[in-house]
Structure formats: structure tokens, C-alpha cells
Amino acid sequence: MSSRGGLGSGSGCRKWVLDSGSGCWVQEIGAECRIWVLDSGSGCWGAVPSPGEELGLLWGCPAPPQAVWGEGGTAEPPQPPTPPLVFQTPLLDSESSLDYGHSITQASSEKIWRAGKLLFAHLSSSRPGLIRDHKHHLRHHRQCCSGKDLVDWLLSAGVAVQTRSQAVGIGQVLVDGGVLTHVRQEWHFQDKDTQFYRFAELELSPEPGAGPRDPEELLEALGFLAQLGPDALLSMALRKPPAQRTQDELELIFEELLHIKAVAHLSNSVKRELAAVLMFEGHQRAGTVLFSQGDKGTSWYIIWKGSVNVVTHGKGLVATLHEGDDFGQLALVNDAPRAATILLREDNCHFLRVDKQDFNRILKDVEANTVRLKEHGKVVLVLQKDLQGGSGQAASARSSRYLVMAGTPEKILEHLLEFMRLDATLYDPVDTLLGDFLLTYTVFMPTSQLCRALLHHFRAEPLEGSEQDKATYSLRKRRKILRLVSQWVLLYGRLLQGDRSTTALLQNLADLASQDPRLGGLGQEQGQERRRPRALENGDGSVSPQPKARSSGMWPGSPEEAILDSTCTLRAQDKVPYEIFRADHSCLVSVLPVNASVRDVLRALAPRLGQDREHVLVKVNSAGDRAVLPPDAVGVFTALGLNERLFVVSRDELGSLTPHPEQLGPHAGSSDTLDLISSKDLASHLTDYDWNLFKSIHQVEMIHYIVGPHKFHEVTTANLARVMRRFNELQFWVATELCLCPELGRRTQLLRKFIKLAAHLKEQKNLNSFFAVMFGVSNTAVTRLAKTWERLPHKIRKLHSALERMLDPSWNHRVYRLAVAKMSPPIIPFVPLLLKDMTFIHEGNRTLAENLINFEKMHMMAKTVRILQRCRGHAHAPLSPLRNRSPHRPEDAKAVRISTCSEQSLSVRNPVSTWAYLQHLRAIDSQKELLRLSRDLEP
């Protein structure tokens, strides 16, 4: 068997025989013999190494009892497996063009084929001249279309394709699925007028007598293809030889590596190097032998899609590896033969491959720039030289310092105190260690442990050196500790106030600092921070006015708290009214702390419920789905989603529990009210309201929200949960209003208003509500209203198309991220995307690696959290015309004019009533119900 790259089968004569002794089919290839057996667990054929091969050490996989293999000797011998097919990135010196078709799973391939058939039928009927003969470079290509023409058609055909990159992704899916083929059999789709593609016409042609296709079916098919598009583009980038990848493609591959378990322990610099050398390798059929035990190790593999069986001689199946797992590394590190045979468990497996030369080079680079500090024979701190490029003073500073990659909590703190500057701040753009530590320490270090460590370092005296040197060292270290504590308190403020260990630490430090006049005292350090203009915190160099502290003493009002100091900010111990329904839909109201546990809620309601039966607290959504809440769950009321309610019932009543009528949403729209408000005023009120919600989020809420609120009872994530609930409320409100507007003319005007509303929200930099409104307009129940969209003016349709580009999810929402990078604060960002980024960082990277804190993960989390601080760089809301208006002044009722044709006369709506309307939006959150209403409007 050929061992080039450790892959596939070489050429040679294949002969299949049935071994009478074992009852197994045997494939003879030249001088070698492979025995094929059936894995009873996976139902897959697999090749077993020949007897007598040397057993190696199977790394990381304990050997279970010998696997059971399928027996032969059946009356009708099974068909020998078809020789496996291999798809992989061509070697750099290869001139041949490989076929990459059929790389999607069988189920997906069938869906892609059906979607392609619908698309071809729509194309043939709407643009029959698009597919024609072309002549290029003296060559004739019959019955094809250019990639550019196909992309242009997808964008103009009104089939919910928003951007060129999204259309290119759809084209790539069709090429991968065999629906489209390049005239020269190239494997990637290109948006060019010199690249020509053919549809598989004979198979795709509609059946004779088939009627027109359902537009909803076409939209669903395009939605499916668009969903596969980003993965297809990523797969295309991975299939390219590394030297041909663009910078955008390298960034896309790097972002994919952030979410792969096998490389979670590696630093970002290593992941970037891997992105530049990773190669794609795909295999079609289960039973393919990737490499055999005893082969020379030539590559390291990561399973991208699919699964494999690990088989060793004498033991059979010893392990099964799945997506995100890796194998083949040990043979490269030790320069030893393969320790096991790898068999594919399923069809269409995809791998990411790193060849030995690149693997060794990256490993050497990492080791050359990594420092590991040991204590008592164990690694306690891992540092890596900052290798990121750049220019100017910042780049010079980076090149001479080491970053903390991992360590024990105590050693990370010790390193921070050793190297931090006396003027260090939370938002230093170059040296982020202090900010990273303070923003994330709760993930890996209890506050009580941090307090004990800080007090220990403050009291500790150096053991070596002259008296003057020891005094100088102690003074400098104590000043650093006071600096760290002042930044800590300025960030967390009163979130620390209820913690006894923090209170004791601050009191001890204040007493110790007061005994040394050279330290100036902890209060003086904090006072200087409060008086200092917070230019860095503003993110753009501007200076915001300093608000007054709410109290004196050891709990200063921090800049973060000053932002949060609003009437709508919720804190863990604030008391709010809990509305809890009974089985008969009567309502009980009890005022309880935000972070009250379910047990506390039931205890407070007990006098009104009676003691004769046991009661439980249940969360119910509009569809009637029920979830009994555990007694220890906290903050359940403020964590409720859109149209969710709490019910308190006995166990006997649980089965008959139904949603409250108000959970089902409104039965009539409020277009009459919306007619009185111009889209610009509506955007301004929404922005002011959203700004109050957004500025109430404390930075650390994002970390607690992702890591798990149940771990942090002393803090709340209610403010962040409220912003997320508002986002869902707004998008479903838009869809609800359109589906509840029965008159076609008024519905068209309402759609026009919502599109203009989205444009004003974007202009005011309220991107969270902008996305919510655009998602509402893009709801399937709305996009299917063809008659409504047809009546929109061309100018509004063009505006909608331009706004949709911001929604493009390809390349990790690149369009949105570039737009935000160019904006100056204040901004209300797209909060769900921030949480998605945080989730990927948390789930894609281990917190503990070899019993050390993965501090690079903490750095990535802190970097994402800092986006909140940058966006809130000013104390005022984003650009809102309401700033110049008298607050909520009642207007003369005679001045109110209604118009559905022009918004020039709609600026005199009473701000008080508008504000009240927007605070209590009602929406239907059942997609099934919205589609029913939509079909009633336009069957």
C-alpha cells in the first residue's frame, strides 16, 4: 500500500478473495495483503494491519476489552467494499487538478440537489437568456453562465440573497453538491465574468406538465443554501494550497480554529501559524484506511467532520474519535511509526491536516519563544514572547515583553505585581495584563482567595539584599498593590460591597497604608483616581464629566458605576415585583430581591398558597412548554424570555397548565398608533430607551452570563438579559405588526416605515435595534408577502437592499465588524453577536490546561468585554434628535395629524405617549402563528 502522505491506496492489482479460515474478505494489493472486516458497532468495513507488525504506544487511548468483529461464513457473501476515494489539498508541486465534488453528506446532498432544481426552474422561467453559449479566449462554451451573471441574478431576483459574498457562498454549495460544474472542472466558484458554469440540466429540468413553483418553497431552498454558504466558503479556503490563500481566508481559518477542541490549548500565535499551513483532506466512504499501524508518520490530523475508529493489532477497536478530536501527533513528536490504524466510521469525513515539516517548524518556533517557570518540579507559569507585528512605539513595547499564557492563579498574580507599572490602568492599549486579570479573575479565583493573596504580598518582606534595597522593593510593591486594589474597586464598585473578605481587605490595607506616610494611604490613591479625567475609559481620547460619588469612604463611585448609575440599573439585592400566576391564571405579586432563589420565592408565597400541598415554580412559554425550576436557581424572574411567565402550581396541576392569554400576543395591530409617529422620531425614542438599557450593563455581566450565573450569586446578569429580551421583543414586534395589518395599502406603508426606521437607527448608531428591526422585516412570514413588497417604491427597495448588506454573516460578520470599527462612540452594538463571540471563546478554549489557568482565554474574553467600554465612550446616548427637545412635553391635541403617505407631518406626536407605547411593545413570538397570519393575508 502506498504510504505517500500516509493516505489512501496506491496503484496496483487488486484481488478480492474469501479467506476460508476467517470468513473475511481479503484484498490483495501487489505484495501486501489487507484483511477487510465488518465493525459491528458502526456497520463499516475496515482494513486490519497484517500480523507481525510492531505494536506502538497508542497515546491518550486506554485499551478496552477486545472489540467484537463481524463474522463471515454467510450463505451469501457480502460485496467487497468499493476502493476508497480520497480528496485532499494538492501538494504545492502538483500540477493536476483534483475533483472536489460530492464533499457534502448524503442527506445534505439530496437537499442541495432539490434546492438546485428549484433554483434552476426559477432561473429558466425568469431569465431564460442567462444560460447561453459563450466564447472566451477563442474557446466556445455551450449552454453556460458566468459566475458574475449568476451572482447578479441572485441579488436581483428577489430571493432573499443579501450580498455578493452570500451569493458566492450559495454558488460554492451548488458546486460542492454537483448542481453546478465549471466548464474546466475547477472546484471553486468565482464571481467573475470569465469563469463559466453549467447546471446539470437533464437531471434538473422540471417534470413535464409541472406547474409554477411555490415561492415559499423557493425561499426555503435559498435559505437552506445560504445557511450552508459560510461553511462552503471556509471549506473552499481550506482546499486551496496555503500559498494561494488571501489574508481574509487566513483570518477565516484562524477564527474556525478558535472553536476546535483539539487546538484549544494552543496560543493564538500558534493558531495563526496553523491557519497558514492547514490543508483540507476529505474521504467519501466509510472503511477508508487513513493510515495503518507501522506506517511512517507524515501528518497530524484534526477531525473537522465525521468520526474514525482507532484499531490496533491484537486488540481490535480501542477508541472512537469524533469532530474536534485529533490524532497522529505522537508519531511526529517522537519520529516513530504509527501506533494504530485509523478507519473511517462514516461516509464523507473531512480532516484538517498539518504535514510533518510544518508541524516541526511551528513546534520549534513555539518552544524558542516560550518560557516555563517551575516550582518543586511542576510548571507554575508559562510566558510567551509577543510576536505580533505592528509599527511605532506600541510595536516596540510589544517586542520586548512576554505575555502570560498560563499559570496558577497565585503565580499569575505574583507576575502581575512584579511587572505592572505604578500608573497602570484597566484600559492600557498595550499592556492589558492588569485589565485582563481584574475583568476575569472571578472565573478562576474566588474573591476571598484574591484578598488573602493581596494581603500576604503587602505584608511580605524580601529575604535578600541590603536594607535599603529591601525597603525600596517593599515600598514599590506595596504601591503596586494599592494601585491594583484602587483599579479593582473602581471597576467593580458596589458589586464588592456585600463581600466580607473585600471589606476586610480594604480596611486592613487602609490601616497598614496609614502607618507609612510614603504610601499616602488607600483613600488618597482612590481619590486621585476619582479626580483624574477618564480619557482612556472613553476609548477615543475624549473626556467625560465626572459624576459625583454616591457615598464616601472605601466604596467610591467608579466610572463604570457612574455609567450604571441610572434608575433602570438592576443590582443583585435590589427588590423588584415578581408577577407569578396560578393555574387558574390569577396573579400573585411579591416584592423580592433580583437574585432571589426559587426556594425564596416559594417561601414568600407559602402563606397565600396554603400548606396542604407541595408547590413548584414553573416557567411556561407561549407554546405551552413547561420547565420546573430547581430550588437553587436564582434570578429566574429577570431571566424570563419574551412571552415567558412564572407559574406556581401543585404537582397535580402541572399536567393541565396552559399559557396565560397575554402570552399569546395581540389579536390586532397598532398601526393607528404608529401612523402618528414619524420613523425618525420612532428611532430617536427607541435609541434613548435602548441606551438606558445598554448603559445599565456592567462589563463583568458578560463574563458571568457566559460562564454561568449560578456560579456568582453575589452579582446579577439581569441587565444583560433584559437587553437580549428587548432585542427579541423588537424583532417579533415588527413581524407581528405587519402580519396583523389586513389592508394591503396600509401594510405597504407600514413596511416602508419599518425600513426607514432601520435606516434611522443605523444613522443614530443604535445597531442592536437596527438588527432587530431588520430581522423582523426579514422574517419568513414577512418576506413571503410578495404583493406587499411589490408595492414598495423602488427607492425604498433599494434602501432595504443596501441595509441588508450589514446583516451578511459571511466571514464572521465582516461587513458589520468593519463598519463598527469606523464608528466613534457612543454606539449601541449588536449585543447578540458579542455574546456569540464570548460563547465561542468560552466553549472553544479550556479554562484549565494541565492544571494551569489558560490565561490566553481570559485575555480573549477581556478583549471582547472591552468593546462595551469603547462603545460607551460618552455619557450621552448616540445621535438622537430628542436631546434638543423638551423632555416629554404634552402636545396640543389639535396639532396631531395623521398621514400614511408622508412623514413630514408626524413629528408632533406626544413624546410621553410614544415613550409609554415603546416601553410595552406586544408581540407574537410563535413563528407558526405568524406564518398562519401571513397566509391569511396573502394565500
mmCIF file of N, CA and C in Angstrom, residues 683-750:
data_model
loop_
_atom_site.group_PDB
_atom_site.id
_atom_site.type_symbol
_atom_site.label_atom_id
_atom_site.label_comp_id
_atom_site.label_asym_id
_atom_site.label_seq_id
_atom_site.Cartn_x
_atom_site.Cartn_y
_atom_site.Cartn_z
ATOM 1 N N ALA A 683 -37.300 56.114 15.839
ATOM 2 C CA ALA A 683 -35.907 55.702 16.034
ATOM 3 C C ALA A 683 -35.280 56.428 17.213
ATOM 4 N N SER A 684 -35.574 57.726 17.354
ATOM 5 C CA SER A 684 -34.984 58.508 18.442
ATOM 6 C C SER A 684 -35.461 58.015 19.797
ATOM 7 N N HIS A 685 -36.744 57.740 19.920
ATOM 8 C CA HIS A 685 -37.264 57.218 21.189
ATOM 9 C C HIS A 685 -36.694 55.837 21.484
ATOM 10 N N LEU A 686 -36.610 54.994 20.452
ATOM 11 C CA LEU A 686 -36.031 53.672 20.667
ATOM 12 C C LEU A 686 -34.582 53.774 21.115
ATOM 13 N N THR A 687 -33.826 54.686 20.493
ATOM 14 C CA THR A 687 -32.411 54.833 20.844
ATOM 15 C C THR A 687 -32.247 55.322 22.275
ATOM 16 N N ASP A 688 -33.050 56.289 22.686
ATOM 17 C CA ASP A 688 -32.967 56.764 24.077
ATOM 18 C C ASP A 688 -33.314 55.648 25.061
ATOM 19 N N TYR A 689 -34.355 54.904 24.750
ATOM 20 C CA TYR A 689 -34.755 53.814 25.635
ATOM 21 C C TYR A 689 -33.688 52.720 25.669
ATOM 22 N N ASP A 690 -33.172 52.363 24.494
ATOM 23 C CA ASP A 690 -32.161 51.305 24.427
ATOM 24 C C ASP A 690 -30.859 51.722 25.097
ATOM 25 N N TRP A 691 -30.519 53.008 24.999
ATOM 26 C CA TRP A 691 -29.289 53.482 25.632
ATOM 27 C C TRP A 691 -29.364 53.309 27.148
ATOM 28 N N ASN A 692 -30.533 53.590 27.729
ATOM 29 C CA ASN A 692 -30.697 53.397 29.174
ATOM 30 C C ASN A 692 -30.508 51.934 29.555
ATOM 31 N N LEU A 693 -31.009 51.026 28.719
ATOM 32 C CA LEU A 693 -30.825 49.601 28.990
ATOM 33 C C LEU A 693 -29.374 49.188 28.801
ATOM 34 N N PHE A 694 -28.770 49.670 27.706
ATOM 35 C CA PHE A 694 -27.400 49.264 27.381
ATOM 36 C C PHE A 694 -26.401 49.761 28.417
ATOM 37 N N LYS A 695 -26.554 50.998 28.870
ATOM 38 C CA LYS A 695 -25.585 51.525 29.827
ATOM 39 C C LYS A 695 -25.763 50.935 31.218
ATOM 40 N N SER A 696 -26.852 50.202 31.427
ATOM 41 C CA SER A 696 -27.041 49.558 32.728
ATOM 42 C C SER A 696 -26.248 48.257 32.857
ATOM 43 N N ILE A 697 -25.672 47.772 31.748
ATOM 44 C CA ILE A 697 -24.919 46.504 31.784
ATOM 45 C C ILE A 697 -23.528 46.754 32.350
ATOM 46 N N HIS A 698 -23.177 46.086 33.415
ATOM 47 C CA HIS A 698 -21.816 46.129 33.931
ATOM 48 C C HIS A 698 -20.956 45.208 33.070
ATOM 49 N N GLN A 699 -19.698 45.598 32.851
ATOM 50 C CA GLN A 699 -18.832 44.809 31.974
ATOM 51 C C GLN A 699 -18.740 43.341 32.390
ATOM 52 N N VAL A 700 -18.624 43.098 33.691
ATOM 53 C CA VAL A 700 -18.417 41.716 34.134
ATOM 54 C C VAL A 700 -19.685 40.877 33.978
ATOM 55 N N GLU A 701 -20.828 41.511 33.719
ATOM 56 C CA GLU A 701 -22.049 40.738 33.483
ATOM 57 C C GLU A 701 -21.889 39.811 32.289
ATOM 58 N N MET A 702 -21.168 40.280 31.256
ATOM 59 C CA MET A 702 -20.999 39.439 30.070
ATOM 60 C C MET A 702 -20.252 38.157 30.406
ATOM 61 N N ILE A 703 -19.246 38.273 31.265
ATOM 62 C CA ILE A 703 -18.474 37.088 31.655
ATOM 63 C C ILE A 703 -19.326 36.164 32.500
ATOM 64 N N HIS A 704 -20.056 36.733 33.461
ATOM 65 C CA HIS A 704 -20.904 35.914 34.318
ATOM 66 C C HIS A 704 -22.025 35.261 33.517
ATOM 67 N N TYR A 705 -22.553 35.968 32.528
ATOM 68 C CA TYR A 705 -23.649 35.453 31.703
ATOM 69 C C TYR A 705 -23.201 34.215 30.925
ATOM 70 N N ILE A 706 -21.961 34.234 30.418
ATOM 71 C CA ILE A 706 -21.468 33.130 29.602
ATOM 72 C C ILE A 706 -20.948 31.983 30.458
ATOM 73 N N VAL A 707 -20.173 32.306 31.477
ATOM 74 C CA VAL A 707 -19.572 31.261 32.313
ATOM 75 C C VAL A 707 -20.637 30.538 33.119
ATOM 76 N N GLY A 708 -21.689 31.270 33.541
ATOM 77 C CA GLY A 708 -22.772 30.649 34.298
ATOM 78 C C GLY A 708 -23.170 31.487 35.482
ATOM 79 N N PRO A 709 -24.335 32.138 35.428
ATOM 80 C CA PRO A 709 -24.766 32.997 36.536
ATOM 81 C C PRO A 709 -24.886 32.256 37.865
ATOM 82 N N HIS A 710 -25.132 30.930 37.810
ATOM 83 C CA HIS A 710 -25.297 30.161 39.039
ATOM 84 C C HIS A 710 -24.027 30.128 39.878
ATOM 85 N N LYS A 711 -22.871 30.458 39.253
ATOM 86 C CA LYS A 711 -21.608 30.443 39.988
ATOM 87 C C LYS A 711 -21.361 31.746 40.742
ATOM 88 N N PHE A 712 -22.161 32.767 40.459
ATOM 89 C CA PHE A 712 -21.887 34.097 41.013
ATOM 90 C C PHE A 712 -23.177 34.656 41.635
ATOM 91 N N HIS A 713 -23.497 34.182 42.812
ATOM 92 C CA HIS A 713 -24.739 34.602 43.450
ATOM 93 C C HIS A 713 -24.695 36.057 43.902
ATOM 94 N N GLU A 714 -23.479 36.606 44.042
ATOM 95 C CA GLU A 714 -23.392 37.973 44.564
ATOM 96 C C GLU A 714 -23.596 39.015 43.479
ATOM 97 N N VAL A 715 -23.664 38.596 42.224
ATOM 98 C CA VAL A 715 -23.868 39.534 41.116
ATOM 99 C C VAL A 715 -25.079 39.077 40.312
ATOM 100 N N THR A 716 -25.551 39.946 39.433
ATOM 101 C CA THR A 716 -26.706 39.606 38.606
ATOM 102 C C THR A 716 -26.382 39.856 37.141
ATOM 103 N N THR A 717 -27.009 39.093 36.296
ATOM 104 C CA THR A 717 -26.916 39.325 34.849
ATOM 105 C C THR A 717 -28.253 39.823 34.309
ATOM 106 N N ALA A 718 -29.072 40.374 35.201
ATOM 107 C CA ALA A 718 -30.419 40.800 34.817
ATOM 108 C C ALA A 718 -30.400 41.900 33.769
ATOM 109 N N ASN A 719 -29.418 42.802 33.841
ATOM 110 C CA ASN A 719 -29.386 43.914 32.888
ATOM 111 C C ASN A 719 -29.074 43.430 31.477
ATOM 112 N N LEU A 720 -28.157 42.474 31.357
ATOM 113 C CA LEU A 720 -27.831 41.910 30.050
ATOM 114 C C LEU A 720 -28.999 41.079 29.521
ATOM 115 N N ALA A 721 -29.627 40.307 30.400
ATOM 116 C CA ALA A 721 -30.781 39.506 29.978
ATOM 117 C C ALA A 721 -31.912 40.402 29.493
ATOM 118 N N ARG A 722 -32.050 41.567 30.110
ATOM 119 C CA ARG A 722 -33.111 42.491 29.707
ATOM 120 C C ARG A 722 -32.854 43.059 28.314
ATOM 121 N N VAL A 723 -31.592 43.348 27.981
ATOM 122 C CA VAL A 723 -31.258 43.819 26.636
ATOM 123 C C VAL A 723 -31.543 42.733 25.602
ATOM 124 N N MET A 724 -31.207 41.493 25.914
ATOM 125 C CA MET A 724 -31.481 40.404 24.983
ATOM 126 C C MET A 724 -32.983 40.200 24.790
ATOM 127 N N ARG A 725 -33.743 40.313 25.862
ATOM 128 C CA ARG A 725 -35.197 40.161 25.746
ATOM 129 C C ARG A 725 -35.791 41.283 24.902
ATOM 130 N N ARG A 726 -35.247 42.494 25.062
ATOM 131 C CA ARG A 726 -35.721 43.623 24.270
ATOM 132 C C ARG A 726 -35.427 43.410 22.787
ATOM 133 N N PHE A 727 -34.276 42.846 22.475
ATOM 134 C CA PHE A 727 -33.923 42.569 21.076
ATOM 135 C C PHE A 727 -34.959 41.631 20.455
ATOM 136 N N ASN A 728 -35.284 40.538 21.153
ATOM 137 C CA ASN A 728 -36.272 39.589 20.634
ATOM 138 C C ASN A 728 -37.653 40.233 20.542
ATOM 139 N N GLU A 729 -37.990 41.026 21.539
ATOM 140 C CA GLU A 729 -39.282 41.708 21.550
ATOM 141 C C GLU A 729 -39.430 42.612 20.330
ATOM 142 N N LEU A 730 -38.378 43.350 19.997
ATOM 143 C CA LEU A 730 -38.433 44.308 18.906
ATOM 144 C C LEU A 730 -38.572 43.606 17.556
ATOM 145 N N GLN A 731 -37.809 42.537 17.339
ATOM 146 C CA GLN A 731 -37.894 41.879 16.036
ATOM 147 C C GLN A 731 -39.238 41.193 15.842
ATOM 148 N N PHE A 732 -39.782 40.584 16.886
ATOM 149 C CA PHE A 732 -41.089 39.943 16.741
ATOM 150 C C PHE A 732 -42.216 40.978 16.683
ATOM 151 N N TRP A 733 -42.009 42.131 17.318
ATOM 152 C CA TRP A 733 -42.996 43.210 17.229
ATOM 153 C C TRP A 733 -43.138 43.686 15.782
ATOM 154 N N VAL A 734 -42.025 43.852 15.079
ATOM 155 C CA VAL A 734 -42.069 44.284 13.682
ATOM 156 C C VAL A 734 -42.844 43.269 12.848
ATOM 157 N N ALA A 735 -42.517 41.992 12.983
ATOM 158 C CA ALA A 735 -43.215 40.961 12.211
ATOM 159 C C ALA A 735 -44.686 40.891 12.593
ATOM 160 N N THR A 736 -44.986 41.041 13.887
ATOM 161 C CA THR A 736 -46.374 40.973 14.351
ATOM 162 C C THR A 736 -47.205 42.100 13.763
ATOM 163 N N GLU A 737 -46.682 43.329 13.802
ATOM 164 C CA GLU A 737 -47.435 44.469 13.288
ATOM 165 C C GLU A 737 -47.738 44.307 11.799
ATOM 166 N N LEU A 738 -46.790 43.797 11.046
ATOM 167 C CA LEU A 738 -47.019 43.615 9.614
ATOM 168 C C LEU A 738 -48.021 42.502 9.340
ATOM 169 N N CYS A 739 -47.977 41.430 10.121
ATOM 170 C CA CYS A 739 -48.898 40.319 9.905
ATOM 171 C C CYS A 739 -50.297 40.600 10.438
ATOM 172 N N LEU A 740 -50.436 41.605 11.279
ATOM 173 C CA LEU A 740 -51.755 41.978 11.806
ATOM 174 C C LEU A 740 -52.339 43.197 11.102
ATOM 175 N N CYS A 741 -51.748 43.611 9.998
ATOM 176 C CA CYS A 741 -52.264 44.755 9.235
ATOM 177 C C CYS A 741 -53.006 44.215 8.008
ATOM 178 N N PRO A 742 -54.348 44.208 8.022
ATOM 179 C CA PRO A 742 -55.104 43.497 6.984
ATOM 180 C C PRO A 742 -55.142 44.199 5.630
ATOM 181 N N GLU A 743 -55.037 45.542 5.603
ATOM 182 C CA GLU A 743 -55.170 46.280 4.352
ATOM 183 C C GLU A 743 -53.822 46.342 3.636
ATOM 184 N N LEU A 744 -53.818 45.979 2.367
ATOM 185 C CA LEU A 744 -52.582 45.921 1.597
ATOM 186 C C LEU A 744 -51.873 47.272 1.551
ATOM 187 N N GLY A 745 -52.615 48.350 1.291
ATOM 188 C CA GLY A 745 -52.002 49.673 1.190
ATOM 189 C C GLY A 745 -51.352 50.108 2.491
ATOM 190 N N ARG A 746 -52.067 49.924 3.588
ATOM 191 C CA ARG A 746 -51.508 50.327 4.887
ATOM 192 C C ARG A 746 -50.347 49.421 5.283
ATOM 193 N N ARG A 747 -50.438 48.161 4.893
ATOM 194 C CA ARG A 747 -49.346 47.240 5.215
ATOM 195 C C ARG A 747 -48.070 47.632 4.451
ATOM 196 N N THR A 748 -48.228 48.053 3.210
ATOM 197 C CA THR A 748 -47.070 48.518 2.437
ATOM 198 C C THR A 748 -46.452 49.755 3.075
ATOM 199 N N GLN A 749 -47.303 50.687 3.532
ATOM 200 C CA GLN A 749 -46.790 51.887 4.191
ATOM 201 C C GLN A 749 -46.095 51.548 5.512
ATOM 202 N N LEU A 750 -46.650 50.543 6.208
ATOM 203 C CA LEU A 750 -46.037 50.128 7.472
ATOM 204 C C LEU A 750 -44.678 49.483 7.214
#
